[in-house]
Amino acid sequence: MAFIEDLIKDVPPITRILCGSSILMQLLIYVEAITKYDIYLSFQLIYSKFQMWRLFTNLFYFGDISIISLFSITMLYRCSRRLEEHTFRNNAADYLFFLLIGVTVMSTVSYLIELTVLSKSFLTMLLYLWSRYNRNMVLLLFGFIPMKAPYITWFFVLLDVIMGEPIAYDILGIAIGHLFYFFNDIYPKLPQSQGKKIFKAPKLFTKMIEAIIPSNHNAT
């Protein structure tokens, strides 16, 4: 048990919450403690019955337990951990703020075009952002297909097209990830920006998060 506890503690806090929520969601539905109809995004139920949890639970359900859902959770773990420990190193507030902004935009768009489970968009958003900050990294997809990071997101879009799956979820995640990347990495370098990062977490929010997660938590 001590070994398992050490493994869990080794995972950075935000990634631990994201992956833990995903695993918990899969297990609860698998043992029929809840059903998938209890977690999907429904603004009608949010407004009429105040089921606010639906804004978040839909983000962590990757379908029935299968190779695909396990692969999705593994990708969530790898992308989130890489972002939290490197891109947002010692800056949990900015990472959490990025996630909140992303989920807000996703939910707004889903209200307009009636998307009900945003876990794929959420994962694609993280995967796209990770790939932009690790453009020279080469991964072995499925253990044997070498591919540079920037092409991985588009590979999965192509895979969905071939399999006849809707790509609206992928495109939504990519759009949000690119929006953040542009305003966080490209726009601040333009003269008219004066070096400002639009999506930087507000000072009060940063202080609140740092009180919970020390800024040196991820230092290694």
PDB file of N, CA and C in Angstrom, residues 182-183 186-198:
ATOM      1  N   PHE A 182      -1.743  30.627 -28.975  1.00  0.00           N
ATOM      2  CA  PHE A 182      -1.507  31.889 -29.680  1.00  0.00           C
ATOM      3  C   PHE A 182      -1.384  33.052 -28.711  1.00  0.00           C
ATOM      4  N   PHE A 183      -2.351  33.164 -27.798  1.00  0.00           N
ATOM      5  CA  PHE A 183      -2.348  34.313 -26.890  1.00  0.00           C
ATOM      6  C   PHE A 183      -1.342  34.174 -25.752  1.00  0.00           C
ATOM      7  N   ILE A 186       2.504  33.441 -28.758  1.00  0.00           N
ATOM      8  CA  ILE A 186       2.781  34.213 -29.965  1.00  0.00           C
ATOM      9  C   ILE A 186       2.419  35.682 -29.794  1.00  0.00           C
ATOM     10  N   TYR A 187       1.217  35.939 -29.326  1.00  0.00           N
ATOM     11  CA  TYR A 187       0.754  37.322 -29.166  1.00  0.00           C
ATOM     12  C   TYR A 187       1.662  38.170 -28.265  1.00  0.00           C
ATOM     13  N   PRO A 188       2.142  37.645 -27.107  1.00  0.00           N
ATOM     14  CA  PRO A 188       3.001  38.470 -26.240  1.00  0.00           C
ATOM     15  C   PRO A 188       4.289  38.927 -26.916  1.00  0.00           C
ATOM     16  N   LYS A 189       4.685  38.281 -28.017  1.00  0.00           N
ATOM     17  CA  LYS A 189       5.914  38.652 -28.718  1.00  0.00           C
ATOM     18  C   LYS A 189       5.672  39.757 -29.756  1.00  0.00           C
ATOM     19  N   LEU A 190       4.405  40.057 -30.009  1.00  0.00           N
ATOM     20  CA  LEU A 190       4.075  41.109 -30.963  1.00  0.00           C
ATOM     21  C   LEU A 190       4.202  42.483 -30.290  1.00  0.00           C
ATOM     22  N   PRO A 191       4.656  43.498 -31.019  1.00  0.00           N
ATOM     23  CA  PRO A 191       4.867  44.838 -30.418  1.00  0.00           C
ATOM     24  C   PRO A 191       3.624  45.407 -29.750  1.00  0.00           C
ATOM     25  N   GLN A 192       2.462  45.230 -30.378  1.00  0.00           N
ATOM     26  CA  GLN A 192       1.245  45.832 -29.836  1.00  0.00           C
ATOM     27  C   GLN A 192       0.761  45.178 -28.543  1.00  0.00           C
ATOM     28  N   SER A 193       1.308  44.020 -28.225  1.00  0.00           N
ATOM     29  CA  SER A 193       0.855  43.318 -27.012  1.00  0.00           C
ATOM     30  C   SER A 193       1.509  43.856 -25.748  1.00  0.00           C
ATOM     31  N   GLN A 194       2.659  44.502 -25.906  1.00  0.00           N
ATOM     32  CA  GLN A 194       3.440  45.006 -24.769  1.00  0.00           C
ATOM     33  C   GLN A 194       3.792  43.875 -23.801  1.00  0.00           C
ATOM     34  N   GLY A 195       3.940  42.684 -24.344  1.00  0.00           N
ATOM     35  CA  GLY A 195       4.378  41.546 -23.548  1.00  0.00           C
ATOM     36  C   GLY A 195       3.320  40.947 -22.643  1.00  0.00           C
ATOM     37  N   LYS A 196       2.073  41.369 -22.780  1.00  0.00           N
ATOM     38  CA  LYS A 196       1.005  40.884 -21.901  1.00  0.00           C
ATOM     39  C   LYS A 196       0.479  39.525 -22.363  1.00  0.00           C
ATOM     40  N   LYS A 197       0.214  38.654 -21.388  1.00  0.00           N
ATOM     41  CA  LYS A 197      -0.408  37.366 -21.654  1.00  0.00           C
ATOM     42  C   LYS A 197      -1.872  37.436 -21.221  1.00  0.00           C
ATOM     43  N   ILE A 198      -2.768  37.351 -22.191  1.00  0.00           N
ATOM     44  CA  ILE A 198      -4.192  37.544 -21.928  1.00  0.00           C
ATOM     45  C   ILE A 198      -4.749  36.491 -20.973  1.00  0.00           C
TER      46      ILE A 198
END
